[in-house]
Coordinates of C-alpha atoms in Angstrom, one line a residue:
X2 CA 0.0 0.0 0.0
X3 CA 1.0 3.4 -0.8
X4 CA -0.1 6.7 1.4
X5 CA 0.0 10.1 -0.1
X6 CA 1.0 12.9 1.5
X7 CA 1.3 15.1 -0.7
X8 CA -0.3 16.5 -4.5
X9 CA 0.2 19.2 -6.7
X10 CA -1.4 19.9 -9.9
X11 CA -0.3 21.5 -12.7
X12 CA -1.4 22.9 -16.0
X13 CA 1.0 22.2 -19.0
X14 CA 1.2 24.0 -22.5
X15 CA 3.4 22.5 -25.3
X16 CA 2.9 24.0 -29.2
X17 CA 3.5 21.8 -32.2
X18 CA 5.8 22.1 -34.4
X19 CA 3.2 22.8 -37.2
X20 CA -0.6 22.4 -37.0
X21 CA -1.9 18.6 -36.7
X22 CA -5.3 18.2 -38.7
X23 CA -7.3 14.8 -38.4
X24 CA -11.1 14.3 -39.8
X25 CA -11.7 15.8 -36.2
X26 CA -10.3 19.3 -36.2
X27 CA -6.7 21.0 -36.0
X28 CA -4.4 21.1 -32.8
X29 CA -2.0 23.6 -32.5
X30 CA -0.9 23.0 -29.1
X31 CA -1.7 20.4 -26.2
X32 CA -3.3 22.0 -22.7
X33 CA -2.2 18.9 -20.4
X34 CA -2.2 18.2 -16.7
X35 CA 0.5 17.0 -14.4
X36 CA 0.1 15.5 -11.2
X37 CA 3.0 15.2 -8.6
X38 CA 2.5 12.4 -6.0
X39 CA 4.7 12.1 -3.0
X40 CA 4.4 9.5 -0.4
X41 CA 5.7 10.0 3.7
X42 CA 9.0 9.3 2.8
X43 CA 9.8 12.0 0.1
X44 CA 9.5 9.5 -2.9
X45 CA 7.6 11.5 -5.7
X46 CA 5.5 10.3 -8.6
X47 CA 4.9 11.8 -11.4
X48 CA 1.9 11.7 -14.2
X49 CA 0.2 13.5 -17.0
X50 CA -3.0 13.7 -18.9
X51 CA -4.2 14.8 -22.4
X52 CA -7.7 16.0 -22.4
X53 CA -9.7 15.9 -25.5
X54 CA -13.2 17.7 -26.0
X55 CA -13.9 16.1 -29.4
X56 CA -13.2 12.2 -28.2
X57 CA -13.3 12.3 -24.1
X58 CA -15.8 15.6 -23.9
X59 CA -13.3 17.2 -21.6
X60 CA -12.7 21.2 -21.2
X61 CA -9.3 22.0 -19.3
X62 CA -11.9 23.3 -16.5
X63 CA -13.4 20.2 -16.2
X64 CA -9.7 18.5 -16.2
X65 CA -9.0 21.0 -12.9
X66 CA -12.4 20.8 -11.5
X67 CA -12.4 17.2 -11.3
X68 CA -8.1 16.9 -10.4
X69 CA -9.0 18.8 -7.2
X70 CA -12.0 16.3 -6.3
X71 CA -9.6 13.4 -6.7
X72 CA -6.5 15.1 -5.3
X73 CA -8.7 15.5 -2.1
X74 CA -10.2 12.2 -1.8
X75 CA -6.8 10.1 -2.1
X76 CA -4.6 12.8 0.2
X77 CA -3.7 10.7 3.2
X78 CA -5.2 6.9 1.9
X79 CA -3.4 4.0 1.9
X80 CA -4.0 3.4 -1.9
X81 CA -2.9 -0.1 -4.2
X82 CA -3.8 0.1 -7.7
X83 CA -7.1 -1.6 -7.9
X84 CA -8.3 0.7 -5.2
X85 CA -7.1 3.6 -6.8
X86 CA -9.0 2.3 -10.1
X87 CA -12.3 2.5 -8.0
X88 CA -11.7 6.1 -7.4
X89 CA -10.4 7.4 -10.9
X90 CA -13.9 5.9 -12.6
X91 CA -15.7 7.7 -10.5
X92 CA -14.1 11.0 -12.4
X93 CA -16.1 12.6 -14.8
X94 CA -12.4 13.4 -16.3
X95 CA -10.5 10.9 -17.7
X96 CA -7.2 12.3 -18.5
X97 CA -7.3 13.5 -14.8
X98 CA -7.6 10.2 -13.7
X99 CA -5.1 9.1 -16.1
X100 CA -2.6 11.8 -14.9
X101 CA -3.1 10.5 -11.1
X102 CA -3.4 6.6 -12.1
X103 CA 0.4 7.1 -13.6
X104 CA 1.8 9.2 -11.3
X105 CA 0.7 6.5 -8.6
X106 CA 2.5 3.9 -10.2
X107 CA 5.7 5.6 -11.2
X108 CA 5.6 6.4 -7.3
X109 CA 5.2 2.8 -7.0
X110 CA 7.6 1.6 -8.5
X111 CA 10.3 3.6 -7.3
X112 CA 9.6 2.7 -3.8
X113 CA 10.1 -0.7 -5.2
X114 CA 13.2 0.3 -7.0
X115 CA 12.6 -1.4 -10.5
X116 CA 11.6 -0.1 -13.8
X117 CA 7.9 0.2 -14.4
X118 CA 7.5 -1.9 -17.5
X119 CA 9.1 -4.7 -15.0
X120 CA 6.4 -4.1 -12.4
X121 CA 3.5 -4.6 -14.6
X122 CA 4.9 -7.5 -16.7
X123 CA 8.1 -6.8 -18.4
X124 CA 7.5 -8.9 -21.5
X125 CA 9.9 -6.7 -24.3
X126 CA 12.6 -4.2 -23.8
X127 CA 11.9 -2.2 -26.6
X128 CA 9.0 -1.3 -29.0
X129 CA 9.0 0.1 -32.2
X130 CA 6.5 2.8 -33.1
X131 CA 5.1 4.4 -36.6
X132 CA 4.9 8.0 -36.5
X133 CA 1.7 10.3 -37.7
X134 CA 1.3 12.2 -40.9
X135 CA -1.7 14.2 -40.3
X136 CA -4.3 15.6 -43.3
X137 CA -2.3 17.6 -45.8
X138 CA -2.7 17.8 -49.3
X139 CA -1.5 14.6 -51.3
X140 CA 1.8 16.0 -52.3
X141 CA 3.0 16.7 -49.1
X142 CA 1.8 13.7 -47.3
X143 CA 3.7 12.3 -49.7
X144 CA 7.1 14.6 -48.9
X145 CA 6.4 14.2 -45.0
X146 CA 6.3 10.5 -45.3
X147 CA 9.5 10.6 -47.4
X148 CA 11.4 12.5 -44.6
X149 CA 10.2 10.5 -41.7
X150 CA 11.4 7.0 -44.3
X151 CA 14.9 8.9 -43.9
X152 CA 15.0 9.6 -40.0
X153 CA 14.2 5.8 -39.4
X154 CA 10.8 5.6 -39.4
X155 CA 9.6 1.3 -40.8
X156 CA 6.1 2.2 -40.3
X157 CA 3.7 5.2 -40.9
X158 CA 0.7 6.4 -40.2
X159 CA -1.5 8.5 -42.3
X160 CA -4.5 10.6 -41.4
X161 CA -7.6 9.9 -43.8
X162 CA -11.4 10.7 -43.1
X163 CA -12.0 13.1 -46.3
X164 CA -13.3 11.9 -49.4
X165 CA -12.4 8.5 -50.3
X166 CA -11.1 10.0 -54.0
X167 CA -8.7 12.3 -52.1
X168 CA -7.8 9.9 -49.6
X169 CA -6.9 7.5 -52.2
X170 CA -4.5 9.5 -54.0
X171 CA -2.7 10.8 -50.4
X172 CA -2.2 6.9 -50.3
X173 CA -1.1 6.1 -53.7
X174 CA 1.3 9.2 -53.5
X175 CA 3.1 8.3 -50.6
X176 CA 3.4 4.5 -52.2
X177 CA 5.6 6.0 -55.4
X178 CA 7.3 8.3 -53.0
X179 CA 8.7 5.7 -50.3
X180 CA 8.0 2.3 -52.2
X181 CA 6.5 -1.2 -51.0
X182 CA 9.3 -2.5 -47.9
X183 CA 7.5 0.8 -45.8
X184 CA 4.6 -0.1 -43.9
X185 CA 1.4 2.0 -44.1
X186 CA -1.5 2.6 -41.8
X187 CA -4.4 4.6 -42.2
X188 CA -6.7 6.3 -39.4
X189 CA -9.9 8.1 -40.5
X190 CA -10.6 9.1 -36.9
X191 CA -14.5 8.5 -37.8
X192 CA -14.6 10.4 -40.8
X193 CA -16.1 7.7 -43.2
X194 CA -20.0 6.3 -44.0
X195 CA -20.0 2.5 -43.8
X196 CA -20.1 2.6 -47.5
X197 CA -17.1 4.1 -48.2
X198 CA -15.4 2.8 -45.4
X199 CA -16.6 -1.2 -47.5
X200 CA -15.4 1.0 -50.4
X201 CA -11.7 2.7 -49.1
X202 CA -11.0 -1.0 -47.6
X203 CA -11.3 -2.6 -51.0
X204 CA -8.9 0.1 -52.7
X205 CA -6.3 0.4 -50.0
X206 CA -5.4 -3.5 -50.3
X207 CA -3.7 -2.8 -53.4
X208 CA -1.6 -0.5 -51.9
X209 CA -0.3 -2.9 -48.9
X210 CA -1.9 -1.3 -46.3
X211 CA -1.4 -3.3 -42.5
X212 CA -4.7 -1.6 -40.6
X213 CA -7.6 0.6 -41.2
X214 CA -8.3 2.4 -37.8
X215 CA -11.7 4.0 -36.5
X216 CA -13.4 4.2 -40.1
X217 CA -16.8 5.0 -39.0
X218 CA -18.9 6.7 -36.5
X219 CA -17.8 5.9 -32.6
X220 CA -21.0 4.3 -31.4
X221 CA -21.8 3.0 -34.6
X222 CA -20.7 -0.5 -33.6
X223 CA -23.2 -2.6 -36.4
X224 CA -21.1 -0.4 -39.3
X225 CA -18.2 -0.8 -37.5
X226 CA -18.8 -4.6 -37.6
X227 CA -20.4 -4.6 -41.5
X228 CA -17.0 -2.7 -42.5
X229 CA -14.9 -5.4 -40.6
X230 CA -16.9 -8.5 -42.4
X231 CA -16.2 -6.7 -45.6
X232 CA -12.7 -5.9 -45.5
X233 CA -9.3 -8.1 -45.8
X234 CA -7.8 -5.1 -44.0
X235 CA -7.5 -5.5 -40.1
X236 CA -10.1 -3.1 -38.9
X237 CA -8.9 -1.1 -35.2
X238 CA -11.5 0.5 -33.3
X239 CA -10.1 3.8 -31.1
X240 CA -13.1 6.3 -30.2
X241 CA -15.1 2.8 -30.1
X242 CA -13.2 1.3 -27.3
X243 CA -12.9 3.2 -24.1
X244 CA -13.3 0.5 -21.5
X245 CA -13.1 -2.8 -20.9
X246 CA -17.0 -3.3 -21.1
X247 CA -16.5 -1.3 -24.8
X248 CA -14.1 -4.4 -25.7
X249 CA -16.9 -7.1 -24.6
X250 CA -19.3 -5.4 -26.6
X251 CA -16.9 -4.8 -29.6
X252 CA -16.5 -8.8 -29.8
X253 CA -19.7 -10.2 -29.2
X254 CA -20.7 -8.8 -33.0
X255 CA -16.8 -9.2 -33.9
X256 CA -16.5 -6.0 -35.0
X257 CA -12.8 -5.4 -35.1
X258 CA -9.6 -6.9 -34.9
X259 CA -7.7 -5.1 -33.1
X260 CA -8.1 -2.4 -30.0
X261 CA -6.5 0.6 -29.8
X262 CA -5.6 1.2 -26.1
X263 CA -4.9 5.3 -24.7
X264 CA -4.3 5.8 -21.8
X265 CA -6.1 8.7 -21.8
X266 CA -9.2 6.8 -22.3
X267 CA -8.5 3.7 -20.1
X268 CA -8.0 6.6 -17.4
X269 CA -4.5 5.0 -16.9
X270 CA -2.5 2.1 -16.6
X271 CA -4.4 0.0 -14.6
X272 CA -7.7 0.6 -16.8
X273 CA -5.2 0.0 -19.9
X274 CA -4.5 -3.3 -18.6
X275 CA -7.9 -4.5 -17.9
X276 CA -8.7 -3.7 -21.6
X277 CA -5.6 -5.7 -22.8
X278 CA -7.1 -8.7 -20.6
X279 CA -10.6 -8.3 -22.0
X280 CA -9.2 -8.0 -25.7
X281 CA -6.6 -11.2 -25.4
X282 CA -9.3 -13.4 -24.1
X283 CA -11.2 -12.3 -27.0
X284 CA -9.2 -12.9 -28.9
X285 CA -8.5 -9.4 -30.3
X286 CA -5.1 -8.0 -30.5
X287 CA -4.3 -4.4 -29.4
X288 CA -2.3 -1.3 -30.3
X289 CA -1.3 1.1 -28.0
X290 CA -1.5 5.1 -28.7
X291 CA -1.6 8.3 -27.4
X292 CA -3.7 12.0 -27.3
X293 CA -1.2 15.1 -27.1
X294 CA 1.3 13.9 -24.5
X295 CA 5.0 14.8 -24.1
X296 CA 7.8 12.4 -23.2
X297 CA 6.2 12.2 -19.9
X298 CA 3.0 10.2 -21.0
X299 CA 4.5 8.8 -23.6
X300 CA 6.8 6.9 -21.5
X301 CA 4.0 5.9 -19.4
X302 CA 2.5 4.2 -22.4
X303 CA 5.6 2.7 -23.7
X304 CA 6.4 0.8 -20.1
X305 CA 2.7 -0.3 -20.4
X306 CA 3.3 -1.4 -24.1
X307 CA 6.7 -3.2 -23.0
X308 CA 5.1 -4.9 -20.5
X309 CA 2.1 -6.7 -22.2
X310 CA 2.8 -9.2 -25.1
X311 CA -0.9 -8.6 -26.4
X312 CA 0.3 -5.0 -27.7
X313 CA 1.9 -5.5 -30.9
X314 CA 1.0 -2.3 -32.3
X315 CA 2.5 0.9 -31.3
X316 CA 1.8 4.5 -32.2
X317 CA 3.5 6.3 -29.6
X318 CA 5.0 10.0 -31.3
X319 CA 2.7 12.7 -29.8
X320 CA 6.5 14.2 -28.1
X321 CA 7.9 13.7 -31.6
X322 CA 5.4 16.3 -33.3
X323 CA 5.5 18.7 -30.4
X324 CA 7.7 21.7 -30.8
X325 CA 9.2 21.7 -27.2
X326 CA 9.5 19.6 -24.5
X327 CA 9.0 19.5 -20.7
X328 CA 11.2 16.4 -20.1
X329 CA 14.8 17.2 -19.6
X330 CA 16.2 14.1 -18.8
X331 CA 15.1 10.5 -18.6
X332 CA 11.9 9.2 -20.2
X333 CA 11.3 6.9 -23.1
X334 CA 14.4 7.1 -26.2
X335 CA 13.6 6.9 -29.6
X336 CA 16.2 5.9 -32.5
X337 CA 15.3 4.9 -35.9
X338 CA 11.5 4.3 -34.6
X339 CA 12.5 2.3 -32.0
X340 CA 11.5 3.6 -28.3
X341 CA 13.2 2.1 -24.8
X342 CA 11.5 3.0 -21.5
X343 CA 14.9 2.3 -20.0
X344 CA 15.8 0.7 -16.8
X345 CA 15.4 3.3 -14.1
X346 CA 13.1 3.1 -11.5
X347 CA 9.4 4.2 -12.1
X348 CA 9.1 5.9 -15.6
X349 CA 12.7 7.0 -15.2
X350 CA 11.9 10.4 -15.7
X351 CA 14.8 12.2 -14.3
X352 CA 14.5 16.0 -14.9
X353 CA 11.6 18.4 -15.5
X354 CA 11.7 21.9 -17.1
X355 CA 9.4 23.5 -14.3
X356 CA 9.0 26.8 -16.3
X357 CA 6.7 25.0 -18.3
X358 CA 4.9 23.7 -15.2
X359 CA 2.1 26.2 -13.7
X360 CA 1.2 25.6 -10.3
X361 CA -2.5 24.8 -9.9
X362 CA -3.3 23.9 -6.9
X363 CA -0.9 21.9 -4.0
X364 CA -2.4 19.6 -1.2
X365 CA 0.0 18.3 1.9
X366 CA 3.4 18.1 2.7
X367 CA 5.2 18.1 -1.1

């Protein structure tokens, strides 16, 4: 058991590099929250959450709102994980919860001295990730994807959800650019009828492509399902598949192949791996990704993906479009695609740049 003695909460602003468009809208910077956790003894955890108004229905006044509630209720308890999961559902925020749920176990595992990844299952050492193209005109998809072929990058993903005719050439573009040995996915982010989802998943198996993420409607699980039966594609739901009870209901109709876990939406890591567990005894394999983290919730997500073998999917580069970072030292690596949570304690996040760190509120002895 773990007691907390001490919270702060902070608000976190981080620009990218260049705006990031999906089917969903355009980002040009993250708003985040990080949560500080410190037990009796001085050890400090650390965590951080990505709120989303378009796929979570968060405002960054909810996030705060609700990281006071919880900060309040767990200040003092003798907490494990499964207790703290109880609590963090409660939350009408999730990436609150999810800032708290990692911070816990980073704090966790320090006391316990062994990397994180270890703790939870320890199954890989390293992971390799694609990297995100988001919606740009067909041309320059094409150009982005060359550049990211010459840093490194076996694997990219591309941003769809416009009209199959446009999509179709961003695809076929970045084919000639970067050639066949690359892999492609493709992510409408809900941005497709059923029909031309049926339609793009024909099209795109010329092209080699390894998965078709989130082609349809959210909670339209019946499309989701007909588009799955229709396509030699795997199909990945995302906005479908929040919780582990989204993952039962997801495989009764078998309406995907694979689940894309965020630890945004699982409200951590102990929610992340109660939907791995639901999805492998489904039989469904899953992907990990990630909302607008830096390296700080990236790493999170990496030690979870390193730590379960039924993640064989990564898409972990949120940090990597950002144009600064609050990490200074420690966190996840990444060389030629390939990421490495690394063997310090907890997340192994070593140093923080506190001048991007804005006090919110503070609870205890910190």
């Amino acid at each position: 058991m773990v007691r907390i003695s001490g919270i702060e909460i902070y608000h976190e602003k981080i620009r990218y590099k260049e705006p990031f468009r999906i089917a969903l809208g355009t980002s040009t910077e993250s708003n985040n929250i990080v949560v500080r956790l410190v037990d009796s003894s001085g050890n400090e955890g650390w965590g951080e959450g990505s709120p989303s108004r378009a796929i979570l229905g968060e405002t960054l006044d909810l996030v705060f709102e609700e990281a006071k509630k919880l900060a309040a209720e767990i200040l003092g308890k003798d907490l494990d994980s499964e207790g703290l999961y109880e609590i963090v559902m409660k939350s009408k925020s999730p990436s609150a919860a999810a800032a708290f749920d990692i911070a816990f176990h980073d704090l966790k595992a320090k006391r316990l001295g062994v990397p994180l990844y270890k703790l939870l299952g320890g199954y890989r050492s390293s992971i390799e990730t694609d990297i995100t193209i988001g919606i740009m005109e067909p041309d320059e998809v094409a150009e982005r994807a060359e550049k990211y072929v010459k840093m490194g990058f076996k694997v990219l993903k591309i941003k769809l959800g416009e009209k199959p005719e446009k999509d179709l050439l961003r695809i076929e573009k970045v084919r000639e650019r970067i050639g066949d040995k690359i892999g492609i996915r493709v992510d409408a982010n809900q941005g497709w009828s059923v029909e031309e989802a049926i339609y793009m998943a024909e099209q795109l198996e010329s092209f080699n492509v390894e998965l078709i993420e989130q082609p349809v409607k959210w909670n339209d699980f019946e499309g989701l399902a007909k588009v799955r039966k229709a396509s030699n594609i795997p199909v990945a739901a995302d906005e479908s598949a929040k919780t582990p009870s989204d993952v039962v209901k997801l495989a009764k109709i078998d309406a995907v192949d694979i689940v894309n876990i965020k630890l945004m939406k699982t409200r951590g890591i102990w929610g992340a791996i109660k939907v791995a567990a639901v999805s492998e005894a489904a039989g469904i394999k899953n992907m990990i990704g990630c909302m607008g983290e830096t390296r700080l919730g990236i790493t999170a997500a990496v030690h979870v993906s390193q730590a379960l073998a039924n993640i064989t999917i990564n898409d972990l580069d949120s940090d990597l479009l950002h144009g600064e970072e609050v990490v200074i030292e420690g966190g996840a690596s990444i060389s030629n695609g390939v990421r490495r949570a690394g063997d310090r304690p907890g997340l192994g996040i070593v140093k923080l740049d506190m001048s991007k760190l804005r006090l919110i509120s503070r609870y205890g002895k910190v």
